Short mmCIF file of C-alpha atoms in Angstrom, two decimals:
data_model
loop_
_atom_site.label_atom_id
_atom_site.label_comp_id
_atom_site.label_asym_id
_atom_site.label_seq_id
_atom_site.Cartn_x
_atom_site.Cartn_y
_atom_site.Cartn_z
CA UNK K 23 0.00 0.00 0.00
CA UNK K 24 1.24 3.58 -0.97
CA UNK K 25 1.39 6.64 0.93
CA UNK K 26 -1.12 8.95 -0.84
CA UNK K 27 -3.73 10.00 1.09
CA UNK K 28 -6.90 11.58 -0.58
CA UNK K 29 -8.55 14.51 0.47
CA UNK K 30 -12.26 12.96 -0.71
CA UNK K 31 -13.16 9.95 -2.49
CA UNK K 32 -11.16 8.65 -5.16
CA UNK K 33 -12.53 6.29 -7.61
CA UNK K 34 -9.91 4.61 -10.04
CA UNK K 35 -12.17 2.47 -12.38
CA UNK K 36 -12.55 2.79 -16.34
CA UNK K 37 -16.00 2.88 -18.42
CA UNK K 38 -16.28 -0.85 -19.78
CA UNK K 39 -16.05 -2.15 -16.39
CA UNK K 40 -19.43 -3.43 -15.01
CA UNK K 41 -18.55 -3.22 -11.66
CA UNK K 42 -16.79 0.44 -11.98
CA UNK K 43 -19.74 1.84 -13.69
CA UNK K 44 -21.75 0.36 -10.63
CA UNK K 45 -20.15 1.88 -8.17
CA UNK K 46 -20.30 5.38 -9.84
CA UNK K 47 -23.55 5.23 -10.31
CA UNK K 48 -24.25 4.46 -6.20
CA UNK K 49 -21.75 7.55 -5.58
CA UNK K 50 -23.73 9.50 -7.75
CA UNK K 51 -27.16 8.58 -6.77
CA UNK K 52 -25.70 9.16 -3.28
CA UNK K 53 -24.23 12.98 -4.33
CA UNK K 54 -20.99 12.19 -3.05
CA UNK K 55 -18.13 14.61 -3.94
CA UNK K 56 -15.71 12.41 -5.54
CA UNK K 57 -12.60 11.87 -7.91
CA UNK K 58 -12.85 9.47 -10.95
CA UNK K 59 -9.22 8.53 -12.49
CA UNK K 60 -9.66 6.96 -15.75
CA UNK K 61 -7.04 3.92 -15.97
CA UNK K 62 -7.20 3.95 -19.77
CA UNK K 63 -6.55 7.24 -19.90
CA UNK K 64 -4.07 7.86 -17.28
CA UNK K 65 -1.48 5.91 -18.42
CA UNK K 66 -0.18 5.50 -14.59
CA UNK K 67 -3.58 5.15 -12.66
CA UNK K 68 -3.46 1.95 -13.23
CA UNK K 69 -0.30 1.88 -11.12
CA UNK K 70 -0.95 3.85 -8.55
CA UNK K 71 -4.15 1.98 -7.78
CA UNK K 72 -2.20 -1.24 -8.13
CA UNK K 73 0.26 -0.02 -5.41
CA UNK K 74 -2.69 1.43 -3.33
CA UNK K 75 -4.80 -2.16 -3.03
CA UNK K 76 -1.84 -4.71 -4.19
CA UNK K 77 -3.99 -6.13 -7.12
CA UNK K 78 -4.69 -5.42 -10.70
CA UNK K 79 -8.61 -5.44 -10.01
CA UNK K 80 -10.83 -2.34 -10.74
CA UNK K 81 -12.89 -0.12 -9.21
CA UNK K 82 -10.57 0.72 -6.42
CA UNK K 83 -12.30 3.34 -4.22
CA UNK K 84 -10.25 5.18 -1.61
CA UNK K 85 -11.68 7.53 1.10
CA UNK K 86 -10.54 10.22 3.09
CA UNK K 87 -9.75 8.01 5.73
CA UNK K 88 -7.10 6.02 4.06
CA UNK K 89 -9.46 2.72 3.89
CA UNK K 90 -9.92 1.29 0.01
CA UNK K 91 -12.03 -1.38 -1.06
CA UNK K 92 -11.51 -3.41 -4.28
CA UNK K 93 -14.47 -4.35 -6.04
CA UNK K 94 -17.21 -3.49 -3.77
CA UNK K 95 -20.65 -3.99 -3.17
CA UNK K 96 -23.03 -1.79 -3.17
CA UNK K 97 -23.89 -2.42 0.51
CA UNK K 98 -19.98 -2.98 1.69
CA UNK K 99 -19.13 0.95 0.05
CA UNK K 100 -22.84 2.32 1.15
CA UNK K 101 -22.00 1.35 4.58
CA UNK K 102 -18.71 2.64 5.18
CA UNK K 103 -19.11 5.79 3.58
CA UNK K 104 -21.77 5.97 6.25
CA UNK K 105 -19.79 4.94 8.81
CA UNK K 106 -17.27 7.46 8.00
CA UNK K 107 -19.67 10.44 7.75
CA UNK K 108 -19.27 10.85 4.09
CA UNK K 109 -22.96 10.43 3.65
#
């Protein structure tokens, strides 16, 4: 795991993932202020997210707090942004 911290929720995901495009759309249907980073075209997103959750896997949100999930459900990232006062 890297360093970086985030000052809101970053998103690192790319638009023909399923799973990406899910989890934007529960940020946005939840109005959270956030930061999408294209990994097709940010040639080292893909890297940085890589070094941030130590697999290749996509979407890999990051909040505030320094916690990141990999993949997650609807429920898992609905309930800790909840949890951590984001919504």
């Amino acid at each position: 795991m890297t360093d970086t911290t985030y000052d809101q929720v970053t998103m690192f995901g790319a638009d023909w993932c399923r799973d990406c495009r899910r989890s934007k759309a529960l940020l946005d249907g939840l109005g959270i202020d956030y930061t999408y980073v294209d990994v097709e075209q940010d040639l080292s997103a893909a890297e940085r997210a890589e070094a941030i959750s130590g697999r290749k896997n996509i979407p890999v949100v990051v909040l505030p707090n320094g916690k990141h999930f990999v993949e997650p459900s609807d429920a898992e990232l609905r309930a800790e942004l909840e949890a951590s006062g984001i919504v």
